[in-house]
XYZ file of N, CA and C in Angstrom:
627
model
N -84.464 23.647 59.948
C -83.933 23.278 60.639
C -82.661 24.401 60.887
N -82.017 24.791 61.267
C -81.036 25.598 61.202
C -79.763 24.490 61.116
N -77.983 24.429 60.514
C -77.647 23.370 60.400
C -76.861 22.721 61.701
N -76.910 23.941 62.330
C -76.343 23.792 63.857
C -77.159 22.940 64.498
N -78.240 22.996 64.272
C -79.290 22.626 65.258
C -79.735 20.654 64.688
N -79.030 20.849 63.295
C -78.975 19.088 62.895
C -77.530 18.684 63.185
N -76.039 19.123 62.927
C -75.103 18.716 63.582
C -75.510 18.378 65.055
N -75.814 19.023 65.676
C -76.804 18.333 67.515
C -77.576 17.222 67.524
N -78.227 17.540 66.462
C -78.779 15.656 66.569
C -78.355 15.327 65.947
N -77.428 15.403 65.516
C -76.661 13.622 64.330
C -76.095 13.270 65.545
N -75.438 14.237 67.016
C -74.011 14.125 67.713
C -75.107 13.005 68.340
N -76.366 12.811 68.728
C -77.164 12.688 69.881
C -77.062 10.596 69.354
N -77.520 11.090 67.252
C -76.562 9.919 66.620
C -75.827 8.767 67.192
N -75.124 9.648 66.855
C -73.501 9.246 67.129
C -73.409 8.141 68.811
N -74.035 8.952 69.773
C -73.837 8.628 71.160
C -74.769 6.961 71.364
N -75.905 6.843 69.736
C -76.897 5.802 69.736
C -74.879 4.967 69.679
N -74.422 5.061 68.605
C -73.507 4.384 67.785
C -71.886 3.649 69.877
N -72.290 4.445 70.095
C -71.398 4.484 71.978
C -71.993 3.301 72.442
N -73.504 3.131 72.262
C -73.954 1.809 72.921
C -74.573 0.445 72.592
N -73.569 0.392 71.191
C -74.655 -0.738 70.442
C -73.380 -1.446 70.323
N -73.291 -2.720 71.555
C -73.069 -3.931 71.374
C -71.898 -5.013 70.643
N -71.092 -5.499 71.342
C -70.514 -6.599 70.464
C -69.948 -7.518 70.466
N -69.794 -8.138 70.379
C -69.201 -10.147 70.595
C -68.148 -9.789 71.764
N -67.095 -9.206 71.528
C -66.010 -9.181 71.184
C -66.270 -8.962 73.328
N -65.020 -8.785 73.433
C -64.955 -8.474 75.545
C -63.037 -8.114 75.584
N -63.214 -6.370 76.398
C -61.415 -5.993 76.346
C -61.106 -6.524 77.504
N -60.036 -6.353 77.719
C -59.063 -7.200 78.546
C -59.914 -7.363 79.798
N -60.636 -6.418 80.526
C -61.072 -6.362 81.990
C -62.800 -7.541 81.960
N -62.848 -7.452 81.053
C -64.392 -8.699 80.085
C -65.199 -7.382 80.063
N -64.779 -5.706 80.335
C -66.241 -5.122 79.658
C -66.465 -6.091 78.494
N -67.610 -5.304 78.226
C -68.174 -5.622 76.356
C -67.855 -4.447 75.491
N -67.107 -5.532 74.407
C -67.613 -4.271 73.450
C -68.599 -3.600 72.744
N -68.089 -1.766 72.761
C -69.512 -1.612 71.471
C -68.244 -1.175 70.796
N -69.408 -0.062 69.309
C -69.228 0.276 68.554
C -67.970 0.472 68.813
N -68.423 1.947 69.183
C -67.652 2.934 69.305
C -66.167 2.836 70.159
N -65.653 1.986 70.229
C -64.396 1.595 71.083
C -64.128 0.913 69.761
N -64.460 0.263 68.575
C -63.957 -0.507 67.495
C -63.496 0.852 67.096
N -64.382 1.021 67.003
C -64.257 2.644 65.137
C -63.280 2.925 65.923
N -62.505 4.113 67.416
C -61.537 4.486 67.652
C -60.132 3.640 67.696
N -60.785 1.713 68.065
C -58.941 1.299 68.051
C -58.310 1.343 66.735
N -59.968 1.050 65.721
C -59.318 0.083 63.829
C -58.660 1.832 63.835
N -59.278 3.464 64.066
C -58.724 4.864 63.391
C -57.219 5.096 64.673
N -57.445 4.401 65.011
C -55.757 4.246 66.223
C -54.710 3.727 64.862
N -55.836 2.275 64.575
C -54.967 1.306 63.862
C -54.104 1.604 62.631
N -54.940 2.266 61.790
C -55.115 3.290 60.475
C -53.898 4.207 60.200
N -53.636 4.915 61.625
C -52.833 6.328 61.616
C -51.730 5.637 61.898
N -51.231 4.028 62.858
C -50.252 3.200 62.496
C -49.822 2.759 62.072
N -50.464 2.184 60.659
C -50.056 1.284 59.813
C -49.671 2.459 58.854
N -50.444 3.903 58.534
C -50.135 3.985 57.988
C -48.862 4.590 56.654
N -48.632 4.388 58.030
C -46.628 5.641 57.909
C -45.271 4.749 56.510
N -46.585 3.212 56.750
C -45.407 1.634 56.658
C -45.906 1.597 55.223
N -46.931 2.098 54.650
C -47.827 0.912 53.074
C -46.317 1.732 52.231
N -46.512 0.510 51.227
C -45.698 1.338 50.103
C -46.270 1.721 49.381
N -48.028 1.914 48.850
C -48.305 2.259 47.661
C -48.862 4.030 48.669
N -49.275 4.618 47.354
C -49.647 6.208 48.216
C -50.739 6.210 48.475
N -51.749 6.707 50.017
C -52.804 6.413 49.581
C -53.303 7.880 50.295
N -54.321 8.367 50.584
C -54.643 9.744 51.145
C -55.100 9.034 52.570
N -54.456 9.607 53.186
C -54.412 9.198 54.525
C -55.457 9.711 55.812
N -56.402 10.777 55.124
C -56.996 11.172 56.027
C -58.488 10.956 55.778
N -58.499 10.094 53.511
C -59.834 9.821 53.520
C -59.778 8.151 54.724
N -58.977 7.527 54.696
C -58.777 6.231 55.042
C -59.386 6.567 57.020
N -58.761 7.511 57.378
C -59.557 8.387 58.456
C -60.706 8.076 58.791
N -61.866 8.918 57.981
C -63.041 9.344 57.474
C -63.857 8.032 57.125
N -63.155 6.718 56.759
C -63.662 5.584 56.119
C -63.959 5.056 57.963
N -62.763 4.453 58.283
C -62.691 4.413 59.491
C -63.939 5.106 60.747
N -63.998 6.568 60.465
C -65.089 7.265 61.696
C -66.326 6.764 61.303
N -66.713 6.628 60.035
C -68.109 6.619 59.893
C -68.499 5.238 59.200
N -67.544 4.029 59.045
C -67.713 2.421 58.512
C -68.894 1.977 59.401
N -69.183 2.797 61.144
C -69.963 1.437 61.156
C -71.726 2.414 61.623
N -71.303 3.347 61.480
C -72.248 4.704 61.650
C -73.780 4.207 61.562
N -74.218 3.189 60.786
C -75.656 3.139 59.876
C -76.319 1.804 61.029
N -75.296 0.852 61.991
C -75.370 0.285 63.207
C -76.013 0.672 64.279
N -75.893 2.038 64.393
C -76.896 2.689 65.766
C -78.175 2.859 65.269
N -78.184 2.626 63.924
C -79.552 2.173 64.111
C -80.703 0.886 63.414
N -79.446 -0.380 63.433
C -79.189 -1.936 63.086
C -79.176 -3.010 64.408
N -77.982 -2.099 65.091
C -77.293 -3.217 65.786
C -76.191 -3.479 65.335
N -75.605 -4.682 65.534
C -74.284 -4.792 64.958
C -74.608 -6.642 64.313
N -74.745 -6.950 63.509
C -74.933 -7.849 62.444
C -73.307 -9.336 62.893
N -73.079 -9.928 63.861
C -71.578 -10.109 63.610
C -71.426 -11.458 62.683
N -69.349 -11.337 62.990
C -69.844 -12.017 61.799
C -70.141 -13.759 61.892
N -69.425 -14.652 62.855
C -69.751 -15.389 63.161
C -71.838 -16.001 63.184
N -72.752 -14.842 63.086
C -73.999 -15.069 62.865
C -74.122 -15.103 61.300
N -73.123 -14.040 60.353
C -73.006 -14.182 59.253
C -72.964 -15.460 58.023
N -71.873 -15.420 59.438
C -71.322 -17.270 58.668
C -72.497 -18.159 58.252
N -72.582 -18.096 60.640
C -73.973 -19.586 60.556
C -75.370 -19.360 59.677
N -75.503 -18.430 59.874
C -77.114 -17.536 59.095
C -76.324 -16.794 57.184
N -76.413 -17.239 56.869
C -76.189 -16.349 55.577
C -77.054 -16.123 55.203
N -78.302 -15.177 55.251
C -79.436 -15.020 55.025
C -79.283 -13.429 55.799
N -78.761 -13.534 56.986
C -78.271 -12.192 57.728
C -77.504 -11.436 57.192
N -77.299 -11.922 56.117
C -76.406 -11.124 55.150
C -76.650 -10.169 53.894
N -77.957 -10.502 53.813
C -79.464 -9.196 52.691
C -79.798 -8.695 53.880
N -80.368 -9.325 54.353
C -80.858 -8.150 55.877
C -80.386 -7.284 56.286
N -78.571 -7.498 56.892
C -77.964 -6.526 56.770
C -77.801 -5.491 56.052
N -77.852 -5.648 54.730
C -77.122 -5.095 53.510
C -78.867 -3.871 53.622
N -79.986 -4.863 53.825
C -80.990 -4.182 53.221
C -81.219 -2.603 54.448
N -80.824 -2.792 55.871
C -81.437 -2.210 56.857
C -80.069 -0.966 56.753
N -79.222 -1.375 56.774
C -77.939 -0.448 56.921
C -78.177 0.256 55.936
N -78.259 -0.095 54.273
C -78.845 1.071 53.675
C -79.886 2.413 53.667
N -80.948 1.443 54.529
C -82.610 2.752 54.890
C -81.710 3.218 56.347
N -80.822 2.626 57.530
C -80.355 3.060 57.809
C -79.757 4.704 57.314
N -78.294 4.632 56.140
C -77.221 5.444 56.263
C -78.149 6.427 54.903
N -79.646 6.142 55.274
C -79.933 7.391 53.737
C -80.874 7.272 55.181
N -81.087 7.203 56.062
C -82.456 8.602 57.072
C -81.255 9.177 57.899
N -79.752 8.414 58.460
C -78.784 9.780 58.315
C -78.253 10.402 57.790
N -77.866 10.465 56.662
C -77.801 11.565 55.379
C -79.276 12.281 55.563
N -80.365 12.261 55.725
C -81.506 13.028 55.405
C -81.221 14.053 57.129
N -80.794 13.071 57.863
C -80.061 15.046 59.180
C -80.169 15.507 58.908
N -78.103 15.215 58.474
C -77.403 16.024 58.134
C -77.885 17.318 57.212
N -77.058 18.835 57.183
C -77.244 19.569 56.519
C -75.465 19.347 55.489
N -76.820 19.937 53.821
C -75.291 19.894 52.910
C -73.432 21.472 53.271
N -72.610 20.043 52.671
C -72.439 19.128 51.805
C -71.952 18.137 53.230
N -72.421 18.388 54.573
C -71.974 17.240 55.324
C -72.383 16.071 55.003
N -74.146 16.167 54.559
C -75.185 15.109 54.543
C -74.220 14.294 52.850
N -74.124 15.472 51.950
C -73.617 14.500 51.150
C -71.591 13.413 51.328
N -71.420 14.449 52.133
C -69.305 13.942 52.466
C -70.060 12.239 53.185
N -70.389 12.179 54.487
C -71.057 10.713 54.970
C -71.345 9.870 54.234
N -72.046 9.859 53.453
C -73.245 9.148 52.446
C -72.317 8.422 51.732
N -71.704 9.513 50.834
C -70.809 9.059 50.412
C -69.255 8.312 50.688
N -68.908 8.393 52.087
C -67.976 7.210 52.673
C -68.650 6.628 52.789
N -69.621 6.332 53.710
C -70.666 5.241 53.758
C -69.985 3.552 52.549
N -71.292 4.658 51.319
C -70.596 3.909 50.271
C -69.650 3.576 49.595
N -68.692 4.400 49.710
C -67.328 3.937 49.137
C -66.842 3.024 50.224
N -67.369 3.395 51.699
C -66.671 1.968 52.412
C -67.107 0.314 51.866
N -68.394 0.428 51.652
C -69.374 -0.418 51.571
C -69.349 -1.343 50.485
N -68.158 -0.403 49.151
C -68.210 -0.595 47.752
C -66.846 -1.868 47.697
N -65.765 -1.439 48.674
C -64.484 -1.749 48.976
C -64.201 -1.417 46.920
N -63.318 -0.566 46.908
C -63.145 -0.239 44.718
C -62.307 0.363 45.640
N -61.950 1.156 46.188
C -60.910 2.409 46.536
C -59.336 1.158 47.048
N -58.650 1.905 46.684
C -57.686 1.545 47.953
C -57.608 1.604 49.338
N -58.165 2.639 49.513
C -58.340 2.978 50.845
C -59.427 2.507 51.603
N -60.031 2.640 50.499
C -61.922 1.250 51.528
C -61.580 0.116 51.476
N -60.898 -0.692 50.296
C -60.292 -1.335 51.378
C -58.797 -2.763 51.921
N -58.141 -0.987 52.414
C -57.241 -0.986 53.943
C -58.022 -0.824 54.796
N -59.184 0.204 55.077
C -59.473 0.321 56.244
C -60.633 -1.086 56.413
N -61.295 -1.573 55.135
C -62.112 -2.962 55.200
C -61.290 -3.753 55.962
N -60.071 -4.144 55.521
C -58.827 -5.180 55.525
C -58.872 -5.240 57.187
N -58.270 -3.802 57.516
C -57.679 -3.491 59.446
C -58.848 -3.477 60.145
N -60.587 -3.582 59.363
C -61.505 -3.339 60.408
C -61.368 -4.680 60.923
N -61.143 -5.781 60.013
C -61.563 -7.450 60.380
C -60.426 -7.881 61.069
N -58.855 -6.541 60.709
C -58.020 -7.464 61.354
C -58.085 -7.182 63.668
N -58.094 -5.854 63.212
C -58.432 -5.490 64.701
C -59.370 -6.581 65.489
N -61.455 -6.562 64.669
C -61.839 -7.440 65.649
C -61.037 -8.229 65.973
N -60.388 -9.208 65.157
C -59.548 -10.108 65.498
C -58.483 -10.163 66.321
N -57.848 -9.308 66.579
C -57.110 -8.606 67.858
C -57.442 -8.887 68.930
N -58.797 -7.829 69.013
C -59.398 -7.887 69.960
C -59.598 -9.067 70.256
N -60.187 -9.776 69.412
C -60.625 -10.803 70.449
C -60.289 -11.747 71.435
N -59.053 -11.799 71.084
C -57.609 -12.273 72.364
C -56.848 -10.945 73.389
N -57.934 -10.185 73.555
C -57.359 -9.478 74.255
C -57.744 -9.991 75.948
N -58.883 -10.404 75.859
C -59.217 -10.728 78.069
C -58.864 -11.436 78.295
N -58.496 -11.023 79.148
C -58.010 -11.885 80.285
C -56.693 -12.798 79.502
N -55.331 -11.724 79.041
C -54.581 -12.209 78.763
C -54.274 -13.295 77.750
N -55.629 -13.713 76.417
C -55.604 -14.864 75.441
C -56.628 -15.590 75.899
N -57.235 -15.738 77.233
C -58.396 -16.903 77.469
C -59.722 -16.430 76.416
N -59.771 -17.625 75.749
C -60.661 -17.196 74.180
C -61.644 -18.731 74.722
N -62.015 -18.772 75.500
C -62.937 -19.570 75.826
C -64.530 -18.586 75.614
N -64.198 -17.591 75.781
C -65.491 -16.993 76.209
C -66.248 -17.321 74.378
N -65.146 -17.780 73.348
C -65.412 -17.242 72.146
C -66.869 -17.853 71.732
N -66.686 -19.274 72.956
C -67.747 -20.419 72.247
C -69.504 -19.986 72.712
N -69.052 -19.109 74.137
C -70.232 -18.698 74.536
C -70.591 -17.329 74.533
N -70.382 -16.969 72.574
C -71.365 -16.066 71.668
C -72.476 -17.061 71.725
N -72.941 -15.670 70.741
C -74.510 -16.601 69.585
C -73.877 -17.061 68.474
N -73.454 -18.658 68.215
C -72.460 -19.200 67.045
C -71.143 -18.285 67.476
N -70.244 -18.915 68.545
C -69.332 -18.377 68.714
C -67.973 -19.453 68.360
N -68.751 -20.209 67.963
C -67.537 -21.780 67.499
C -67.434 -20.654 66.511
N -67.577 -20.012 65.074
C -67.304 -19.686 63.945
C -66.553 -19.396 64.127
N -65.721 -17.994 65.691
C -65.201 -16.740 65.998
C -63.525 -18.294 65.811
N -63.554 -19.296 66.859
C -62.490 -20.278 66.859
C -61.560 -20.274 64.984
N -62.964 -20.444 63.447
C -62.359 -20.799 62.945
C -61.449 -19.381 61.622
N -62.861 -18.221 62.463
C -62.793 -16.824 61.726
C -60.982 -16.697 62.632
N -60.431 -16.509 63.322
C -59.181 -16.384 64.025
C -57.770 -17.079 63.626
N -58.301 -18.031 62.282
C -57.644 -18.236 61.650
C -57.609 -18.358 59.924
N -58.278 -17.537 59.634
C -58.100 -17.157 58.614
C -57.933 -16.969 57.920
N -56.827 -16.522 56.818
C -56.290 -15.793 55.925
C -57.833 -14.707 55.041
N -57.620 -13.905 54.933
C -58.336 -13.403 54.400
C -57.971 -12.379 52.916
N -58.643 -13.261 52.132
C -58.872 -12.611 50.774
C -58.374 -11.562 50.560
N -58.896 -10.589 50.983
C -58.906 -8.596 51.030
C -56.967 -8.510 51.305
N -56.964 -8.884 52.387
C -55.343 -8.559 52.435
C -54.569 -9.494 51.501
N -54.551 -9.439 51.001
C -53.978 -11.070 50.001
C -54.114 -9.752 48.636
N -55.335 -8.772 48.465
C -55.347 -8.599 47.494
C -54.189 -7.344 47.699
N -54.697 -6.708 48.724
C -54.245 -5.440 49.004
C -51.863 -5.172 48.490
N -52.457 -6.563 48.888
C -49.932 -6.525 48.797
C -49.836 -5.912 49.708
N -49.718 -5.376 50.563
C -48.635 -4.432 51.749
C -48.498 -5.371 52.397
N -46.683 -5.210 52.872
C -46.371 -6.244 53.026
C -46.450 -5.457 54.947
N -46.711 -4.749 54.869
C -47.030 -4.634 56.747
C -48.687 -5.179 57.126
N -49.056 -4.521 56.077
C -51.057 -5.573 56.942
C -51.160 -6.837 56.419
N -49.974 -7.501 55.279
C -49.415 -8.773 56.040
C -49.162 -9.125 57.003
N -48.049 -8.579 57.404
C -46.707 -8.784 58.667
C -48.062 -8.905 60.595
N -49.020 -7.934 59.876
C -50.358 -8.326 61.030
C -50.836 -8.985 61.275
N -51.377 -9.658 60.050
C -52.656 -9.857 60.156
C -52.234 -11.794 60.031
N -50.181 -11.855 60.067
C -49.540 -13.135 60.506
C -49.721 -12.790 61.852
N -49.004 -12.372 62.383
C -48.929 -11.817 64.400
C -50.343 -11.978 64.576
N -51.374 -11.521 64.022
C -52.782 -11.848 65.356
C -52.769 -13.251 64.605
N -53.467 -13.814 63.698
C -53.189 -15.537 63.350
C -53.075 -15.798 64.089
N -50.873 -15.625 64.144
C -50.234 -16.198 65.223
C -50.159 -16.368 66.824
N -50.947 -14.806 67.208
C -51.839 -14.905 68.525
C -52.742 -16.138 68.943
N -53.818 -15.842 67.755
C -54.935 -16.846 68.484
C -55.241 -18.402 67.975
N -54.270 -18.650 67.817
C -53.104 -19.803 67.518
C -52.257 -20.634 69.186
N -52.065 -18.992 69.232
C -51.190 -19.882 70.760
C -52.211 -19.738 71.536
N -52.710 -18.008 71.638
C -54.543 -18.519 72.533
C -55.145 -19.791 72.347
N -55.769 -20.457 71.202
C -56.532 -21.193 71.885
C -55.663 -22.375 71.995
N -53.648 -22.530 71.836
C -53.596 -23.726 72.117
C -53.504 -23.217 74.166
N -53.172 -22.553 74.403
C -52.802 -22.207 76.225
C -54.348 -22.542 76.950
N -55.793 -21.867 75.794
C -56.733 -22.224 76.134
C -57.490 -23.819 76.742
N -56.557 -24.217 75.889
C -56.803 -26.064 76.107
C -58.211 -26.352 75.252
N -58.420 -25.600 73.646
C -59.552 -26.232 73.172
C -59.113 -26.692 71.915
N -59.764 -27.416 71.802
C -59.815 -28.554 71.102
C -60.912 -28.163 70.010
N -60.674 -26.724 68.760
C -62.034 -26.585 68.231
C -62.658 -27.721 67.245
N -61.571 -29.038 66.978
C -62.423 -30.067 66.289
C -63.738 -30.597 66.688
N -64.245 -29.832 68.619
C -65.383 -30.590 69.074
C -66.646 -29.794 68.317
């Protein structure tokens, strides 16, 4: 198969990413999908990058943001709340996504296949500064989006599968953010946690129930 034919076929896979539903709702009540999340994460990378104190590869961060969820085109989304409630899902998620990214790699022509596969593996290992930053921003973007529905009405969290876990997640400091030690990311995390607490209070929700 010609490389252009393979690229066109891969674009069809990216269309599948666009229909993977996530738990989170947009401001108007529309259900978020993976492509929306990837779009917003990429912009967050762009907006945070100028304020990082340490030198990083900006292009690589954008590429990591673009590829980090493409395996979900084959596996669907495993929500954070479900993984907390059912720890065995983490192993299942890892196994299925490993198979999926190998399948996607086989679809692409060289050297593109190896590049995308390597980027995905780099993100999953979270060993490089770029992967750690994008991974941290991935979680922060999701936390921020969770607060956008109807100007901060967070009642809907408990209606998601194992959604009560979102009330805990929304207020948790992330170890990876502390490890990165970038003031702008710390500031972003603190602002999002503060927003979540305000929305929980505004929505008259008792998270101990």
